[in-house]
Coordinates of C-alpha atoms (C1' of nucleotides) in Angstrom, one line a residue:
Chain A
M18 CA -7.9 -19.4 14.2
T19 CA -7.5 -21.4 11.0
K20 CA -10.0 -24.1 10.4
S21 CA -8.7 -27.5 11.4
P22 CA -6.9 -29.5 8.6
P23 CA -9.1 -29.7 5.6
R24 CA -10.5 -33.2 5.0
T25 CA -12.4 -33.6 1.8
R26 CA -11.1 -33.2 -1.7
I27 CA -13.4 -30.3 -2.3
Q28 CA -12.1 -28.4 0.7
V29 CA -8.5 -28.8 -0.5
R30 CA -9.3 -27.6 -4.0
N31 CA -11.5 -24.7 -2.9
R32 CA -9.2 -23.5 -0.1
A33 CA -6.3 -23.5 -2.6
A34 CA -8.3 -21.6 -5.2
I35 CA -9.4 -19.0 -2.6
L36 CA -5.9 -18.5 -1.3
E37 CA -4.5 -18.1 -4.8
A38 CA -7.2 -15.6 -5.8
A39 CA -6.9 -13.7 -2.6
L40 CA -3.1 -13.4 -3.0
E41 CA -3.7 -11.9 -6.4
V42 CA -6.3 -9.4 -5.3
F43 CA -4.8 -8.4 -1.9
A44 CA -1.4 -7.9 -3.6
A45 CA -2.9 -5.7 -6.3
R46 CA -5.2 -3.6 -4.2
G47 CA -4.3 -3.8 -0.6
F48 CA -6.4 -5.0 2.2
R49 CA -9.1 -2.4 2.1
G50 CA -9.0 -2.1 -1.7
A51 CA -9.7 -5.9 -2.0
T52 CA -13.3 -7.0 -1.9
L53 CA -14.7 -10.4 -1.1
D54 CA -16.8 -10.3 -4.2
R55 CA -13.8 -9.9 -6.4
I56 CA -11.8 -12.6 -4.6
A57 CA -14.7 -15.0 -4.8
Q58 CA -15.2 -14.3 -8.5
A59 CA -11.5 -14.8 -9.1
A60 CA -11.7 -18.1 -7.3
G61 CA -14.8 -19.1 -9.2
L62 CA -17.1 -19.1 -6.1
S63 CA -19.9 -17.0 -4.7
K64 CA -19.2 -14.7 -1.8
P65 CA -21.1 -16.6 0.8
N66 CA -19.5 -19.7 -0.4
L67 CA -16.1 -18.2 0.1
L68 CA -17.2 -17.2 3.6
Y69 CA -18.0 -20.9 4.2
Y70 CA -14.3 -21.6 3.9
F71 CA -12.9 -18.5 5.7
R72 CA -14.9 -16.9 8.5
S73 CA -14.0 -13.3 7.5
K74 CA -11.9 -11.2 5.2
E75 CA -9.6 -10.7 8.2
A76 CA -9.2 -14.5 8.7
L77 CA -8.5 -15.0 5.0
H78 CA -5.8 -12.3 5.0
L79 CA -4.3 -13.7 8.1
A80 CA -4.1 -17.2 6.6
I81 CA -2.2 -15.8 3.6
L82 CA 0.1 -13.8 5.8
E83 CA 1.1 -16.9 7.8
D84 CA 1.9 -18.9 4.8
L85 CA 3.8 -16.0 3.4
L86 CA 6.0 -15.3 6.3
E87 CA 7.4 -18.8 6.3
L88 CA 8.3 -18.4 2.6
W89 CA 9.7 -15.0 3.3
L90 CA 12.1 -15.9 6.0
A91 CA 13.4 -19.1 4.4
P92 CA 16.3 -17.5 2.5
L93 CA 17.7 -15.9 5.6
R94 CA 17.3 -19.0 7.6
E95 CA 19.5 -20.8 5.1
M96 CA 22.4 -18.6 5.8
D97 CA 24.9 -20.8 7.5
A98 CA 27.3 -19.7 10.2
E99 CA 29.7 -22.5 9.3
G100 CA 29.9 -21.6 5.6
E101 CA 32.2 -19.2 3.8
P102 CA 31.1 -15.7 4.8
R103 CA 31.2 -14.0 1.4
E104 CA 29.5 -16.9 -0.3
Q105 CA 26.9 -17.1 2.4
I106 CA 26.0 -13.4 2.2
L107 CA 26.0 -13.3 -1.6
G108 CA 24.0 -16.5 -1.7
Y109 CA 21.4 -14.9 0.5
V110 CA 21.2 -11.9 -1.8
R111 CA 20.7 -14.2 -4.8
R112 CA 18.0 -16.3 -3.1
K113 CA 16.2 -13.2 -2.0
L114 CA 16.3 -11.7 -5.4
E115 CA 15.0 -15.0 -6.9
M116 CA 12.2 -14.8 -4.3
S117 CA 11.2 -11.4 -5.6
R118 CA 11.4 -12.5 -9.2
D119 CA 9.3 -15.7 -8.6
H120 CA 6.9 -14.3 -6.0
P121 CA 6.2 -10.7 -6.8
R122 CA 2.7 -10.9 -5.5
E123 CA 3.8 -12.1 -2.1
S124 CA 6.3 -9.3 -2.0
R125 CA 3.7 -6.7 -2.7
L126 CA 1.2 -8.2 -0.2
F127 CA 3.9 -8.0 2.4
A128 CA 4.9 -4.5 1.4
N129 CA 1.3 -3.4 1.7
E130 CA 1.0 -4.8 5.2
I131 CA 4.1 -3.1 6.4
L132 CA 3.3 0.2 4.7
Q133 CA 0.0 0.3 6.6
G134 CA 1.8 -0.1 9.8
A135 CA 1.7 -3.9 10.0
P136 CA -1.6 -4.0 11.8
R137 CA -1.7 -7.8 11.5
A138 CA 1.9 -8.8 11.2
R139 CA 3.5 -6.7 13.9
P140 CA 3.7 -9.5 16.5
V141 CA 5.6 -11.7 14.1
L142 CA 7.9 -8.8 13.2
E143 CA 8.7 -8.1 16.8
G144 CA 9.0 -11.8 17.7
E145 CA 10.1 -14.3 15.2
L146 CA 11.6 -11.9 12.7
K147 CA 13.5 -9.9 15.2
A148 CA 14.9 -13.1 16.8
L149 CA 16.0 -14.4 13.4
V150 CA 17.6 -11.2 12.4
D151 CA 19.4 -10.8 15.7
E152 CA 20.8 -14.3 15.4
K153 CA 22.1 -13.8 11.8
A154 CA 23.3 -10.3 12.6
A155 CA 25.5 -11.8 15.3
V156 CA 26.9 -14.3 12.8
I157 CA 27.7 -11.5 10.4
A158 CA 29.3 -9.4 13.1
A159 CA 31.5 -12.3 14.1
W160 CA 32.6 -12.8 10.5
S161 CA 33.4 -9.1 10.4
E162 CA 35.3 -9.0 13.6
S163 CA 37.4 -12.0 12.7
G164 CA 38.4 -10.1 9.5
R165 CA 36.9 -12.7 7.1
I166 CA 34.8 -9.9 5.6
G167 CA 35.4 -6.2 5.8
P168 CA 33.8 -4.1 8.5
V169 CA 30.1 -3.8 8.0
D170 CA 27.0 -3.0 10.1
P171 CA 25.1 -6.3 10.0
Y172 CA 21.7 -4.7 10.5
H173 CA 22.0 -2.2 7.8
L174 CA 23.5 -4.8 5.5
I175 CA 20.4 -7.0 6.0
F176 CA 18.0 -4.0 5.5
S177 CA 19.9 -3.2 2.3
I178 CA 19.4 -6.7 1.0
W179 CA 15.7 -6.6 1.7
A180 CA 15.3 -3.1 0.3
L181 CA 17.1 -3.8 -3.0
T182 CA 15.7 -7.2 -3.8
Q183 CA 12.1 -6.4 -2.9
H184 CA 12.3 -3.1 -4.8
Y185 CA 12.2 -4.9 -8.1
A186 CA 8.9 -6.6 -7.2
D187 CA 7.2 -3.8 -5.2
F188 CA 8.1 -1.0 -7.5
E189 CA 7.8 -3.0 -10.7
V190 CA 5.7 -0.5 -12.5
Q191 CA 8.3 2.2 -11.9
V192 CA 11.1 0.0 -13.0
R193 CA 9.2 -0.9 -16.1
A194 CA 8.3 2.7 -16.8
I195 CA 12.0 3.5 -17.0
M196 CA 13.5 0.3 -18.4
G197 CA 10.7 -0.5 -20.8
K198 CA 10.1 -4.2 -21.6
T199 CA 13.7 -5.1 -20.7
N200 CA 13.8 -7.8 -18.1
P201 CA 15.5 -6.2 -15.2
Y202 CA 16.5 -9.3 -13.3
P203 CA 19.6 -10.5 -15.1
G204 CA 21.1 -7.0 -14.8
A205 CA 20.0 -6.7 -11.2
E206 CA 21.7 -10.0 -10.2
A207 CA 25.0 -8.9 -11.6
W208 CA 24.6 -5.4 -10.1
L209 CA 23.8 -6.7 -6.6
D210 CA 26.7 -9.1 -6.8
H211 CA 28.9 -6.2 -7.6
L212 CA 27.4 -3.9 -5.0
F213 CA 27.5 -6.2 -2.1
G214 CA 30.7 -7.8 -3.2
A215 CA 32.4 -4.5 -3.0
A216 CA 30.9 -3.6 0.3
L217 CA 32.2 -6.8 1.9
G218 CA 35.7 -6.0 0.8
S219 CA 37.1 -7.4 -2.3
P220 CA 38.7 -10.8 -1.8
H221 CA 41.4 -9.8 -4.2
K222 CA 42.2 -6.7 -2.2
S223 CA 42.6 -8.7 1.1
I224 CA 45.4 -10.8 -0.2
Chain B
M13 CA -8.0 20.2 -12.9
T14 CA -6.8 22.2 -10.0
K15 CA -8.9 25.2 -8.9
S16 CA -7.4 28.5 -10.2
P17 CA -5.0 30.2 -7.7
P18 CA -6.7 30.7 -4.3
R19 CA -7.6 34.3 -3.5
T20 CA -8.8 34.8 -0.1
R21 CA -7.0 34.2 3.2
I22 CA -9.5 31.6 4.2
Q23 CA -8.9 29.6 1.0
V24 CA -5.1 29.6 1.6
R25 CA -5.5 28.5 5.1
N26 CA -8.1 25.8 4.5
R27 CA -6.5 24.4 1.4
A28 CA -3.2 24.0 3.3
A29 CA -4.9 22.4 6.2
I30 CA -6.7 19.9 3.9
L31 CA -3.5 19.0 2.0
E32 CA -1.7 18.4 5.3
A33 CA -4.5 16.3 6.7
A34 CA -4.9 14.4 3.5
L35 CA -1.2 13.6 3.3
E36 CA -1.3 12.2 6.7
V37 CA -4.3 10.0 6.1
F38 CA -3.5 8.9 2.6
A39 CA 0.0 8.0 3.7
A40 CA -1.2 5.9 6.6
R41 CA -4.1 4.1 5.0
G42 CA -3.7 4.3 1.2
F43 CA -6.2 5.8 -1.2
R44 CA -9.0 3.4 -0.6
G45 CA -8.4 3.1 3.1
A46 CA -8.6 6.9 3.5
T47 CA -12.0 8.4 4.0
L48 CA -13.1 12.0 3.3
D49 CA -14.7 12.1 6.8
R50 CA -11.4 11.3 8.4
I51 CA -9.5 13.8 6.3
A52 CA -12.0 16.5 6.9
Q53 CA -12.0 15.8 10.6
A54 CA -8.2 16.0 10.7
A55 CA -8.3 19.3 8.9
G56 CA -11.0 20.6 11.3
L57 CA -13.7 20.8 8.6
S58 CA -16.9 19.1 7.7
K59 CA -16.9 16.7 4.8
P60 CA -19.1 18.9 2.5
N61 CA -16.9 21.8 3.4
L62 CA -13.8 19.8 2.3
L63 CA -15.6 19.0 -1.0
Y64 CA -16.1 22.8 -1.4
Y65 CA -12.3 23.1 -1.8
F66 CA -11.6 19.9 -3.7
R67 CA -14.2 18.5 -6.2
S68 CA -13.6 14.9 -5.2
K69 CA -11.3 12.4 -3.4
E70 CA -9.6 11.8 -6.6
A71 CA -8.9 15.5 -7.2
L72 CA -7.5 15.8 -3.7
H73 CA -5.2 12.9 -4.1
L74 CA -4.0 14.2 -7.5
A75 CA -3.3 17.6 -6.0
I76 CA -1.1 16.0 -3.4
L77 CA 0.6 13.8 -5.9
E78 CA 1.5 16.7 -8.1
D79 CA 3.2 18.6 -5.3
L80 CA 4.9 15.5 -4.1
L81 CA 6.5 14.6 -7.4
E82 CA 8.2 17.9 -7.6
L83 CA 9.7 17.4 -4.2
W84 CA 10.6 13.9 -5.0
L85 CA 12.6 14.5 -8.1
A86 CA 14.5 17.5 -6.8
P87 CA 17.5 15.6 -5.3
L88 CA 18.2 13.9 -8.6
R89 CA 17.8 17.1 -10.6
E90 CA 20.5 18.6 -8.5
M91 CA 23.1 16.0 -9.6
D92 CA 25.5 18.0 -11.7
A93 CA 27.3 16.6 -14.7
E94 CA 30.0 19.2 -14.2
G95 CA 30.8 18.2 -10.7
E96 CA 33.1 15.6 -9.2
P97 CA 31.4 12.2 -10.0
R98 CA 31.9 10.5 -6.6
E99 CA 30.9 13.5 -4.7
Q100 CA 27.8 14.1 -6.9
I101 CA 26.6 10.5 -6.5
L102 CA 27.2 10.3 -2.8
G103 CA 25.6 13.7 -2.4
Y104 CA 22.6 12.5 -4.2
V105 CA 22.4 9.5 -1.8
R106 CA 22.6 11.8 1.2
R107 CA 20.0 14.2 -0.1
K108 CA 17.6 11.3 -0.9
L109 CA 18.1 9.8 2.6
E110 CA 17.4 13.2 4.2
M111 CA 14.2 13.4 2.1
S112 CA 13.1 10.0 3.5
R113 CA 14.0 11.1 7.0
D114 CA 12.2 14.5 6.8
H115 CA 9.3 13.5 4.6
P116 CA 8.4 9.9 5.5
R117 CA 4.7 10.5 4.8
E118 CA 5.4 11.7 1.3
S119 CA 7.5 8.6 0.8
R120 CA 4.8 6.2 2.0
L121 CA 2.1 8.0 -0.1
F122 CA 4.3 7.6 -3.2
A123 CA 5.0 3.9 -2.3
N124 CA 1.3 3.3 -2.0
E125 CA 0.7 4.7 -5.4
I126 CA 3.4 2.7 -7.1
L127 CA 2.4 -0.5 -5.3
Q128 CA -1.1 -0.2 -6.5
G129 CA 0.2 0.0 -10.0
A130 CA 0.5 3.8 -10.2
P131 CA -3.1 4.3 -11.5
R132 CA -2.7 8.1 -11.2
A133 CA 1.0 8.6 -11.5
R134 CA 1.9 6.4 -14.4
P135 CA 2.0 9.2 -17.0
V136 CA 4.5 11.1 -15.0
L137 CA 6.6 8.0 -14.5
E138 CA 6.7 7.3 -18.2
G139 CA 7.2 10.9 -19.1
E140 CA 9.0 13.3 -16.8
L141 CA 10.6 10.7 -14.6
K142 CA 11.9 8.5 -17.4
A143 CA 13.3 11.5 -19.1
L144 CA 15.1 12.7 -16.0
V145 CA 16.5 9.3 -15.2
D146 CA 17.7 8.7 -18.8
E147 CA 19.5 12.0 -18.7
K148 CA 21.2 11.4 -15.4
A149 CA 22.0 7.8 -16.3
A150 CA 23.8 9.1 -19.4
V151 CA 25.9 11.4 -17.2
I152 CA 26.8 8.5 -14.9
A153 CA 27.6 6.3 -17.8
A154 CA 29.9 8.9 -19.2
W155 CA 31.7 9.2 -15.8
S156 CA 32.0 5.5 -15.8
E157 CA 33.4 5.2 -19.3
S158 CA 36.0 7.9 -18.7
G159 CA 37.2 5.9 -15.7
R160 CA 36.4 8.6 -13.2
I161 CA 34.3 6.1 -11.3
G162 CA 34.4 2.3 -11.6
P163 CA 32.2 0.4 -14.0
V164 CA 28.6 0.6 -12.9
D165 CA 25.2 0.1 -14.4
P166 CA 23.7 3.6 -14.0
Y167 CA 20.1 2.4 -14.0
H168 CA 20.5 -0.2 -11.3
L169 CA 22.6 2.3 -9.4
I170 CA 19.8 4.8 -9.3
F171 CA 17.2 2.1 -8.5
S172 CA 19.5 1.0 -5.6
I173 CA 19.6 4.6 -4.2
W174 CA 15.8 4.8 -4.4
A175 CA 15.3 1.4 -2.8
L176 CA 17.6 1.9 0.0
T177 CA 16.8 5.4 1.1
Q178 CA 13.0 5.0 0.8
H179 CA 13.2 1.7 2.7
Y180 CA 13.8 3.5 5.9
A181 CA 10.6 5.5 5.5
D182 CA 8.3 3.0 3.8
F183 CA 9.3 0.0 6.0
E184 CA 9.7 2.0 9.2
V185 CA 7.7 -0.3 11.4
Q186 CA 9.8 -3.2 10.3
V187 CA 13.0 -1.3 10.9
R188 CA 11.8 -0.3 14.3
A189 CA 10.6 -3.8 15.2
I190 CA 14.2 -4.9 14.7
M191 CA 16.2 -1.9 15.9
G192 CA 13.9 -0.8 18.7
K193 CA 13.8 2.8 19.6
T194 CA 17.3 3.4 18.1
N195 CA 17.3 6.1 15.5
P196 CA 18.4 4.3 12.3
Y197 CA 19.3 7.3 10.3
P198 CA 22.8 8.1 11.6
G199 CA 23.8 4.5 11.0
A200 CA 22.1 4.4 7.7
E201 CA 24.0 7.4 6.4
A202 CA 27.3 6.0 7.3
W203 CA 26.4 2.6 5.9
L204 CA 25.1 4.0 2.6
D205 CA 28.2 6.0 2.2
H206 CA 30.3 2.9 2.7
L207 CA 28.1 0.8 0.4
F208 CA 28.0 3.1 -2.5
G209 CA 31.5 4.4 -1.9
A210 CA 32.8 0.8 -2.4
A211 CA 30.6 0.2 -5.4
L212 CA 31.9 3.2 -7.2
G213 CA 35.5 2.0 -6.7
S214 CA 37.6 3.2 -3.9
P215 CA 39.4 6.5 -4.9
H216 CA 42.5 5.1 -3.0
K217 CA 42.4 1.9 -5.1
S218 CA 42.3 3.8 -8.4
I219 CA 45.7 5.5 -7.8
Chain C
dC12 C1' -32.3 -45.9 -2.8
dG13 C1' -32.3 -43.5 1.5
dT14 C1' -30.1 -40.9 4.9
dT15 C1' -27.1 -37.7 6.7
dA16 C1' -23.6 -34.4 6.4
dA17 C1' -21.2 -31.2 3.4
dT18 C1' -21.6 -27.6 0.2
dT19 C1' -23.7 -24.0 -2.5
dT20 C1' -27.2 -20.6 -3.6
dT21 C1' -30.7 -16.9 -3.0
dA22 C1' -32.2 -13.2 -0.6
dC23 C1' -31.2 -9.9 2.5
dC24 C1' -29.4 -6.5 6.2
dG25 C1' -26.9 -2.7 8.4
dG26 C1' -23.3 0.4 8.1
dG27 C1' -20.1 3.3 5.8
dC28 C1' -18.7 6.1 2.1
dG29 C1' -18.4 9.4 -1.8
dG30 C1' -21.0 12.9 -3.2
dT31 C1' -25.2 16.4 -3.8
dC32 C1' -28.3 20.2 -2.5
dA33 C1' -30.4 23.9 -0.6
dA34 C1' -30.5 26.6 3.2
dA35 C1' -28.0 29.2 6.6
dT36 C1' -24.2 31.9 8.1
dC37 C1' -20.3 34.8 7.6
dG38 C1' -17.3 38.6 5.8
dA39 C1' -15.9 42.5 3.1
dA40 C1' -17.1 46.8 0.9
dG41 C1' -19.8 50.7 0.3
Chain D
dC4 C1' -26.4 48.7 8.2
dT5 C1' -27.0 46.6 3.9
dT6 C1' -25.7 43.9 0.3
dC7 C1' -23.7 40.3 -2.2
dG8 C1' -20.6 36.8 -2.8
dA9 C1' -17.9 33.4 -0.2
dT10 C1' -18.2 29.9 3.1
dT11 C1' -20.3 26.4 6.1
dT12 C1' -23.8 23.3 7.6
dG13 C1' -27.3 19.6 8.0
dA14 C1' -30.0 16.5 5.8
dC15 C1' -30.0 13.3 2.5
dC16 C1' -29.1 9.7 -1.5
dG17 C1' -27.5 5.6 -3.7
dC18 C1' -24.1 2.4 -3.9
dC19 C1' -21.0 -0.9 -2.2
dC20 C1' -19.3 -4.0 1.0
dG21 C1' -18.8 -7.4 4.8
dG22 C1' -21.5 -10.6 6.8
dT23 C1' -25.8 -13.6 8.0
dA24 C1' -29.8 -16.9 7.6
dA25 C1' -32.1 -20.4 5.7
dA26 C1' -33.3 -23.0 2.1
dA27 C1' -31.7 -25.9 -1.7
dT28 C1' -28.5 -28.8 -3.7
dT29 C1' -24.9 -32.2 -3.9
dA30 C1' -21.7 -35.9 -2.3
dA31 C1' -20.7 -39.9 0.7
dC32 C1' -21.9 -44.2 2.1
dG33 C1' -24.3 -48.2 3.8

DNA sequence: CGTTAATTTTACCGGGCGGTCAAATCGAAG
DNA sequence: CTTCGATTTGACCGCCCGGTAAAATTAACG
């Protein structure tokens, strides 16, 4: 699939420039809306030159998607079954929100892919992603059953975390249309803390 | 913009068929990914015939968007300042979730538009939508200040409702990849009731 | 400097897509 | 049946886009 590890300095530089440019363009216009000309221009190359580094538009998109999925799943991977449940879940929420704030283009690229029916990412969703979610859902379920957090549906809890955190990146124009120039993230962090905190059962209440 | 009210029976039938087909195709493939040929075929017409009813791809998309936005804002409009706060908010959540369940294509078409930076819908977002949200946010803020619901940020509350309910339509393939063939909506309704119920402050707790 | 491989450019192709046009066909009313 | 507007079709255009071929240029190294 991907070209074997880049050797020369030029390859490293140009591949990085292309991936950066492609992320920008794919995120902003979707797979079909993006053109190789535009990506090449943004990377400071000619189109055939770009195609010297990536066989095809498809291959380029795939390369980005692979990098992206690792980044995307990291915050959930960090959730620790041995940790304090509430802290672990709220920590996950915070990391995921930071991800949206610091990597909105990645979020939108991913959203685009899913919206179109995940033509390229579906195998990963049904394989790696499902396995990870099943594992962490079991952890949350155990926490819930042992009474360390209130009764929650772990799957819908995880979906909620995804939906809420990614919303601020994916629907940014809508958020900005309503909130103006105000930076929504400080407020969002406090709000999500409140929202999920309450849903997990107040620690004060449980005493 | 839009052609003056259709007169003949044929016009009514064909316009409806086109809008239905276009909704399907635009939702599944985005604006650029959709082709007039495909839409025309889905509507049972030839491409030039389709262009007899709608001047351009742009005009067709705009016609759909206009219809859509009315449908989309209806649930929020129904939220009644005179009603019981908790019931009003949870009712809004339920109506919005039903909207996603019954109109997933509309949801995805809208998501596509926003993701691409709302090139066609931005005026509505900054005008009508913002006005409506500001109005309802003020209502919620008043409820909150009078202690009838717990302290909440009305804007983030509304964003949360959007994000969560639409997630089940927009990210359907992801949800299905993880949950399999299970229908997520019954569980989602109970979960969202729990989540927002807790965030608004338990009515039991407030006594 | 010379040689060889890596990189970049120029020119091009075939297909698809939005849109147009003029001719043909259809349908309602007298 | 005729007429006239509404509707439909087929043929076509120009542009853009992904991708290719081959020549030209550049870097690496002895």
